[in-house]
XYZ file of C-alpha atoms in Angstrom:
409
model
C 97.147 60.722 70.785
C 94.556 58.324 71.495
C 94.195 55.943 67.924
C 96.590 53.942 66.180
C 98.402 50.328 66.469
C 100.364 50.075 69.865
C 102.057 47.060 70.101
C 103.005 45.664 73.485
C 105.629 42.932 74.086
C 105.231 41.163 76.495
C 102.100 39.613 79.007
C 103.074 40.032 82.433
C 102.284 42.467 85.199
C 103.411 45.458 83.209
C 101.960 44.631 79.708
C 99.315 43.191 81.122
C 98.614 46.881 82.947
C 99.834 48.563 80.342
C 96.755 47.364 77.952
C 94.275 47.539 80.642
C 94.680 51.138 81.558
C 95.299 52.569 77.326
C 91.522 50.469 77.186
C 90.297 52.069 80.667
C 91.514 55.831 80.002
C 90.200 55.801 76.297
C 92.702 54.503 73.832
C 90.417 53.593 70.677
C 93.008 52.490 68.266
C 94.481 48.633 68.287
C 96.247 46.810 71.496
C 97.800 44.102 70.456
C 99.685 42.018 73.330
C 102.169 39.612 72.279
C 102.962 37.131 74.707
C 105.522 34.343 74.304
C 103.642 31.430 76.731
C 101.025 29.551 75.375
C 98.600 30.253 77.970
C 97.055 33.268 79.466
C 98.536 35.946 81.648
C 99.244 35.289 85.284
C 100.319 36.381 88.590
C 104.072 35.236 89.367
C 104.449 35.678 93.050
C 102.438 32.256 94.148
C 105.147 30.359 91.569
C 107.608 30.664 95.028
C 105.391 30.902 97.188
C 100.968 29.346 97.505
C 101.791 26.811 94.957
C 104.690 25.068 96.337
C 103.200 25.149 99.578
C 100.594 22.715 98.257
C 97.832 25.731 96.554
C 96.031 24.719 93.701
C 98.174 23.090 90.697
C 96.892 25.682 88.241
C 98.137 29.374 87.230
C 96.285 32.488 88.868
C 94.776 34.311 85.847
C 96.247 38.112 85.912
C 92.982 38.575 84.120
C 89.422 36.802 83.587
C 90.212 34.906 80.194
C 87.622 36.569 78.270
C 88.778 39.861 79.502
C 90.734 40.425 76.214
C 88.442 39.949 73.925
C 85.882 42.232 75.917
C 88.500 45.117 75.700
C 89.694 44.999 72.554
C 93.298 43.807 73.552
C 94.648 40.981 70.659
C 96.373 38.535 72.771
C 98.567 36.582 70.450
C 99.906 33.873 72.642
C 102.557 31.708 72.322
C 104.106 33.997 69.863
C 107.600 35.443 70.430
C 108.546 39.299 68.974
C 112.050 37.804 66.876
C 112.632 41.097 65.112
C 112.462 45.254 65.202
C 113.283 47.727 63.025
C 112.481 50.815 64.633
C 113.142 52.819 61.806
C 110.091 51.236 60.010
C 107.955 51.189 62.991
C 108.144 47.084 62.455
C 108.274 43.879 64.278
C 108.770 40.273 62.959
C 106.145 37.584 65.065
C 105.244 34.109 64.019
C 107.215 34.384 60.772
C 105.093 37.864 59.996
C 105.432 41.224 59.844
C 103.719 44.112 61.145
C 103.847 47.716 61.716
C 102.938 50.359 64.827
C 102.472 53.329 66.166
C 104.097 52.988 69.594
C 105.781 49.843 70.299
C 105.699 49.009 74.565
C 108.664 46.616 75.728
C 107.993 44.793 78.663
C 109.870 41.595 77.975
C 110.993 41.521 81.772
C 113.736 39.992 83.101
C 115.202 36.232 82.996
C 117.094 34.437 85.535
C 120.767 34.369 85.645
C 121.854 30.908 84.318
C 125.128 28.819 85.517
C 127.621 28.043 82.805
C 128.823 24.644 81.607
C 125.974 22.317 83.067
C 122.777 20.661 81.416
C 121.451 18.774 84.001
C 117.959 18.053 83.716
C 117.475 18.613 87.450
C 118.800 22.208 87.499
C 115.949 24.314 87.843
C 114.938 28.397 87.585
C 112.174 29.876 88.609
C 110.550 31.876 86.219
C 107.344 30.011 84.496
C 104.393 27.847 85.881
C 106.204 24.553 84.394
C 109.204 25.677 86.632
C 106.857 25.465 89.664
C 105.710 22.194 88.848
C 108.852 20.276 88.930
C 109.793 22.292 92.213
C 106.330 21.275 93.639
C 106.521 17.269 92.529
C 110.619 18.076 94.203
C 109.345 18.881 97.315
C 106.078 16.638 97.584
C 107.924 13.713 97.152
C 110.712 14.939 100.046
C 113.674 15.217 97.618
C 116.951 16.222 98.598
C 116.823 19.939 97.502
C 120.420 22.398 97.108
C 119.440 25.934 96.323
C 122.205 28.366 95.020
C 121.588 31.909 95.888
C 120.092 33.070 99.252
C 117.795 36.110 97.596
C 113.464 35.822 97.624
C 112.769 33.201 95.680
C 115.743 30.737 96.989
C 114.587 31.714 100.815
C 111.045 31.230 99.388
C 111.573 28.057 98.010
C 113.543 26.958 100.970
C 111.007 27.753 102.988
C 108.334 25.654 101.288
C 110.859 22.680 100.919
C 112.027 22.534 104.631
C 108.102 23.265 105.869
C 107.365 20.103 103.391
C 110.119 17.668 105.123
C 112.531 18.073 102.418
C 116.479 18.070 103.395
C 117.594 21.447 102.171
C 120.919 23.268 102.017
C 121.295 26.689 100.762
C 124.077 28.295 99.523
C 124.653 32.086 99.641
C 128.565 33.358 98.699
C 127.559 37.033 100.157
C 127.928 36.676 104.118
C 125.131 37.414 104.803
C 121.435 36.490 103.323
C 119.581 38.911 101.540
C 122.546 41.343 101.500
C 121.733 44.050 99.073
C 117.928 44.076 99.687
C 117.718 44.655 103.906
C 119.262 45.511 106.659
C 121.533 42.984 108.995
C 118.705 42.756 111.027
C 116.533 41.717 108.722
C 119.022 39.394 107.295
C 120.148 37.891 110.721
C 115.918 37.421 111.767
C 115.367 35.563 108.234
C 117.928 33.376 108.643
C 117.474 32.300 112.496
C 113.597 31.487 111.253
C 115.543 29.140 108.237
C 117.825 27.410 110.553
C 115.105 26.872 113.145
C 113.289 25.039 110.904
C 115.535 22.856 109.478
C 117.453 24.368 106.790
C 121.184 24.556 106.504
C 123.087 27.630 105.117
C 126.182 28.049 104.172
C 127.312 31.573 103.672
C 130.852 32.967 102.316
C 131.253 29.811 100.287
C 130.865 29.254 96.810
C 129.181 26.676 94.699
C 131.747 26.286 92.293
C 131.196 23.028 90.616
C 128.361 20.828 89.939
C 128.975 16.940 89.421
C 126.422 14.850 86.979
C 125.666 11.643 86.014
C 123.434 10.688 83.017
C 122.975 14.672 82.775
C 121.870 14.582 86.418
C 123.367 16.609 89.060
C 123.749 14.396 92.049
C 125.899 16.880 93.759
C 127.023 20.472 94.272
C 130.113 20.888 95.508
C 131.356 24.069 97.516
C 134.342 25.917 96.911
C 137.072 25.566 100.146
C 135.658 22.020 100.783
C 132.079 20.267 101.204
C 129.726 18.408 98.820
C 125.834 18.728 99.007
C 123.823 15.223 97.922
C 120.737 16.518 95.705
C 118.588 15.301 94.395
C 117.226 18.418 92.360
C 118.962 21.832 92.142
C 117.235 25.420 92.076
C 119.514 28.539 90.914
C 118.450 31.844 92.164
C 121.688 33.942 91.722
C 119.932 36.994 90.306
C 118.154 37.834 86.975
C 119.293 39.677 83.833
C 116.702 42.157 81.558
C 115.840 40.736 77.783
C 117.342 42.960 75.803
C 117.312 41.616 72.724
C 114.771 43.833 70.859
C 116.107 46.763 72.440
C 119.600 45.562 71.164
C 117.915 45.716 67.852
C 116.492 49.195 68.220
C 119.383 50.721 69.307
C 117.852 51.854 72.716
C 120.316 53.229 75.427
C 120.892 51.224 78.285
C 121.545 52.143 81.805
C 122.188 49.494 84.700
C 122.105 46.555 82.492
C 118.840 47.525 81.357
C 116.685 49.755 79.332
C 117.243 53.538 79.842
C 113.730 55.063 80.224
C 112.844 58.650 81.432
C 110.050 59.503 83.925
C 107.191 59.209 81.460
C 108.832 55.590 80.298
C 110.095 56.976 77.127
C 113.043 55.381 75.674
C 115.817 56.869 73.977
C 113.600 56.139 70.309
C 110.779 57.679 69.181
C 107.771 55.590 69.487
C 109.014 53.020 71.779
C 108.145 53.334 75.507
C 109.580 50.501 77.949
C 108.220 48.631 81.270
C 108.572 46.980 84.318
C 111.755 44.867 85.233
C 113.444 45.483 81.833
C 114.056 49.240 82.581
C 116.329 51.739 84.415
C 114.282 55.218 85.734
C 115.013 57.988 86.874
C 114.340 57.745 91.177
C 113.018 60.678 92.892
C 113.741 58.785 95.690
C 116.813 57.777 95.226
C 117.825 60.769 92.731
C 119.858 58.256 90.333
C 118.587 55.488 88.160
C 117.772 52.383 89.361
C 116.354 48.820 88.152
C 114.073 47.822 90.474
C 112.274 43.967 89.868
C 108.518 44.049 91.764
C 105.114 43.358 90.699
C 104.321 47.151 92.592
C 107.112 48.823 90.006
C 106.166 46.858 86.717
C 101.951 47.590 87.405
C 102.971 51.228 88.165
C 104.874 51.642 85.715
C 102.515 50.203 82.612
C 99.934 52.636 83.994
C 102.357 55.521 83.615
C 103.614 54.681 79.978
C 99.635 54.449 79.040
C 98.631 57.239 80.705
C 101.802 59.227 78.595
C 100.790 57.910 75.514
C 97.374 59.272 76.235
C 98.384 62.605 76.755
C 97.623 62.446 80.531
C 101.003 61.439 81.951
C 102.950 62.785 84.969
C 106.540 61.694 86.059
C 107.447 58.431 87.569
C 107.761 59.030 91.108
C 106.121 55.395 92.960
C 107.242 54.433 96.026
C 108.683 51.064 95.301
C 107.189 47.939 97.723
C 108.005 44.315 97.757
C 106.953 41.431 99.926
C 108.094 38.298 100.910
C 106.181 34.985 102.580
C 108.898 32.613 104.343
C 107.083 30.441 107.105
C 104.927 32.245 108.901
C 106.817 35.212 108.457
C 105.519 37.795 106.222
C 108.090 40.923 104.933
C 107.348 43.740 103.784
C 109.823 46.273 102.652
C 108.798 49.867 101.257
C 111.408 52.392 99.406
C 115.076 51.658 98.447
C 117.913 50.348 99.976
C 120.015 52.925 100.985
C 122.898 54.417 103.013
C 121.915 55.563 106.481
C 120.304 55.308 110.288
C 119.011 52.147 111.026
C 115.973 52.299 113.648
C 114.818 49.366 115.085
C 111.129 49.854 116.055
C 109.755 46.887 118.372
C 111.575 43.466 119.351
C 112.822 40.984 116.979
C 112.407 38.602 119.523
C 108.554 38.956 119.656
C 108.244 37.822 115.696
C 106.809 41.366 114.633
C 109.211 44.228 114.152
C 110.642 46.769 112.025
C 113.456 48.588 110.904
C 113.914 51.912 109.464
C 116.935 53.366 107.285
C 116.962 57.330 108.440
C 118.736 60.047 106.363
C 118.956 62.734 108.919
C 115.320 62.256 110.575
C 113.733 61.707 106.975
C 112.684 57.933 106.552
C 114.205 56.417 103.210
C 113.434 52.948 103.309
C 111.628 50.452 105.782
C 111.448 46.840 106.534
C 108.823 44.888 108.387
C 108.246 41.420 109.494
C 104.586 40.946 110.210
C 103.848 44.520 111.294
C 101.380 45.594 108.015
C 100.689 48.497 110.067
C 104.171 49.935 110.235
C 104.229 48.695 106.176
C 101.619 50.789 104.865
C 102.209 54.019 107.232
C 106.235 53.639 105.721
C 104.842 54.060 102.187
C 102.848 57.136 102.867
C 105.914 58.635 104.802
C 108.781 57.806 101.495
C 106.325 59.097 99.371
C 105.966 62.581 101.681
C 109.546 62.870 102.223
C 108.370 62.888 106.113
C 110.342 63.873 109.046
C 110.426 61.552 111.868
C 110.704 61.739 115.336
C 113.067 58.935 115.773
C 112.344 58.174 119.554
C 108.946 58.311 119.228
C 109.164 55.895 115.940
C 110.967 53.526 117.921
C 108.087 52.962 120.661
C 106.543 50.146 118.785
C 103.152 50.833 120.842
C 103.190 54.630 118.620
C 101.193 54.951 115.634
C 104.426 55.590 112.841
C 101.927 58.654 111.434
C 101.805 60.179 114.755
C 105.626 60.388 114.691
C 105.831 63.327 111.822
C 108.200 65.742 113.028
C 107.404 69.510 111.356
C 110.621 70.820 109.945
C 111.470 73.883 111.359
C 111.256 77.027 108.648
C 113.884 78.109 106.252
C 115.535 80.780 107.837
């Protein structure tokens, strides 16, 4: 199949990639890209991290703007997909309807919100506009609580506290970071926090927010304690849009859409992408949701290349980074049960650790060691055997540490 209407909802990473590579690898029919902002496409990693550190006040263009037009992609901005009926091959936009071939979801993932508050101060991180009112926050020194000690509160915390702001962050979990690295990793992070000025509170709860003129002024902690603020970021996870899925009767898995390993949903014609899905994990053998840039580019390239008769299964390595100070993470695989390998000293600021099943590396976690980073990817994806004392000599290349298995009897 290479002609006919596809329909893509949605204008980050993965629709973004998703159009690209059906124009790249020969689609001739229509691409039309429906994205709900009124601006164009654009990178989201610098919202918590180069623009709050002071970067340029502007969005970083995913694309060239006059890319879309040169391509052939329709990019209907500032129009939100309000209806499907995948029985007609149909969506409502803009108060209008219109049919497809192959309809893409990649409507992504929206934060988790707290219940009973409207504070104007309460912010979540997931547009440009949400970066701005962080960045005036921190520019003019404000007193800043963050709930939830994942990447973008540690991110923003960062920023803040390297900006002069008072910040407190609270994380219930006891530890930060808890179901994304190792203790290591965790107990590193959060030294580097508290060294430069922020406090944590772990194990506690923030279990009440108190307003005034539909301002919070404080966030009080569960067990005792009240935290001043003067603005208020929430980063306590992030739940997939489902709502046109809902409508299409797709299958869900993991809270979000059920996909195979050529991004095929459970209904004819409709493919899924990025941070709305749960795949099938080589890796991991089970589904998974996984939230990256790495997965959602990946994956649009996969659920073009399938509609264009050229598709292989799913089987990316899944990568993430992190910029916190001057620290820079870098994580390859998935978390997982296992051997933890420490290769190199913490204490010199560059280190990593590796999760071993048996002597085969499953995941890997690096703080400014890019090295170790990008020879971890190429080992996941081999399913390579490791030599585990020669891994842990820091001063050893980790791709001279292959160990051959020995043959099947």
């Amino acid at each position: 199949m290479t002609a006919g209407r596809v329909i893509i909802v949605g204008a980050a990473h993965a629709g973004v990639q998703t159009a690209q590579t059906l124009r790249q690898e020969g689609w001739r029919g229509e691409v039309i890209l429906f994205s709900g902002e009124a601006g164009f496409p654009y990178h989201r990693p610098p919202l918590s991290k180069g623009l709050l550190a002071g970067g340029e006040a502007a969005p970083v263009l995913l694309k060239p703007e006059g890319f879309y037009d040169k391509n052939g992609i329709e990019l209907r901005r500032g129009t939100r997909v309000c209806g499907l009926d995948a029985t007609a091959r149909r969506i409502e936009a803009g108060g209008d309807a219109m049919g497809y071939d192959h309809l893409i979801l990649a409507t992504g993932a929206g934060p988790r919100r707290l219940a009973g508050t409207s504070a104007h101060n309460i912010v979540y991180l997931r547009a440009f506009e949400d970066a701005l009112t962080l960045r005036s926050a921190i520019s003019a020194r404000r007193r800043l609580v963050i709930i939830g000690g994942g990447f973008i509160g540690l991110e923003v915390a960062a920023a803040a506290a390297a900006a002069g702001c008072d910040v407190n962050l609270v994380e219930r979990a006891p530890r930060l970071l808890a179901r994304s690295v190792p203790q290591e990793i965790s107990d590193f992070i959060e030294a580097r926090h508290i060294g430069a000025g922020v406090h944590i509170h772990k194990g506690v709860e923030a279990f009440e927010i108190e307003e005034r003129d539909q301002r919070a002024i404080a966030v009080h902690l569960r067990g005792g304690g009240s935290l001043p603020c003067d603005i208020v970021l929430v980063g306590i996870g992030s739940e997939p849009d489902l709502s046109l899925a809902h409508m299409a009767g797709l299958e869900t898995c993991l809270g979000g859409i059920r996909v195979d390993d050529r991004m095929r949903t459970s209904v004819a014609g409709i493919s899924a992408v990025g941070d709305c899905t749960a795949f099938p994990s080589a890796l991991a053998s089970q589904y998974v949701r996984v939230e990256s840039i790495q997965n959602a580019v990946d994956q649009g390239r996969a659920a073009a290349l399938d509609l264009l008769g050229k598709g292989t299964p799913y089987g990316s390595v899944p990568w993430f980074w992190s910029h916190q100070f001057d620290l820079k993470l870098q994580m390859a695989g998935l978390p997982c049960d296992g051997r933890t390998l420490v290769r190199g000293e913490p204490g010199s600021g560059k280190f990593s650790v590796l999760t071993l099943q048996g002597d085969r590396i499953r995941a890997a976690y690096s703080i400014n060691a890019p090295a170790d980073h990008m020879a971890t990817r190429q080992l996941i994806a081999e399913g390579a055997l490791l030599d585990p004392e020669g891994a842990e000599d820091a001063t050893t290349p980790l791709g001279a540490c292959r160990r051959i298995a020995a043959p099947a009897a």
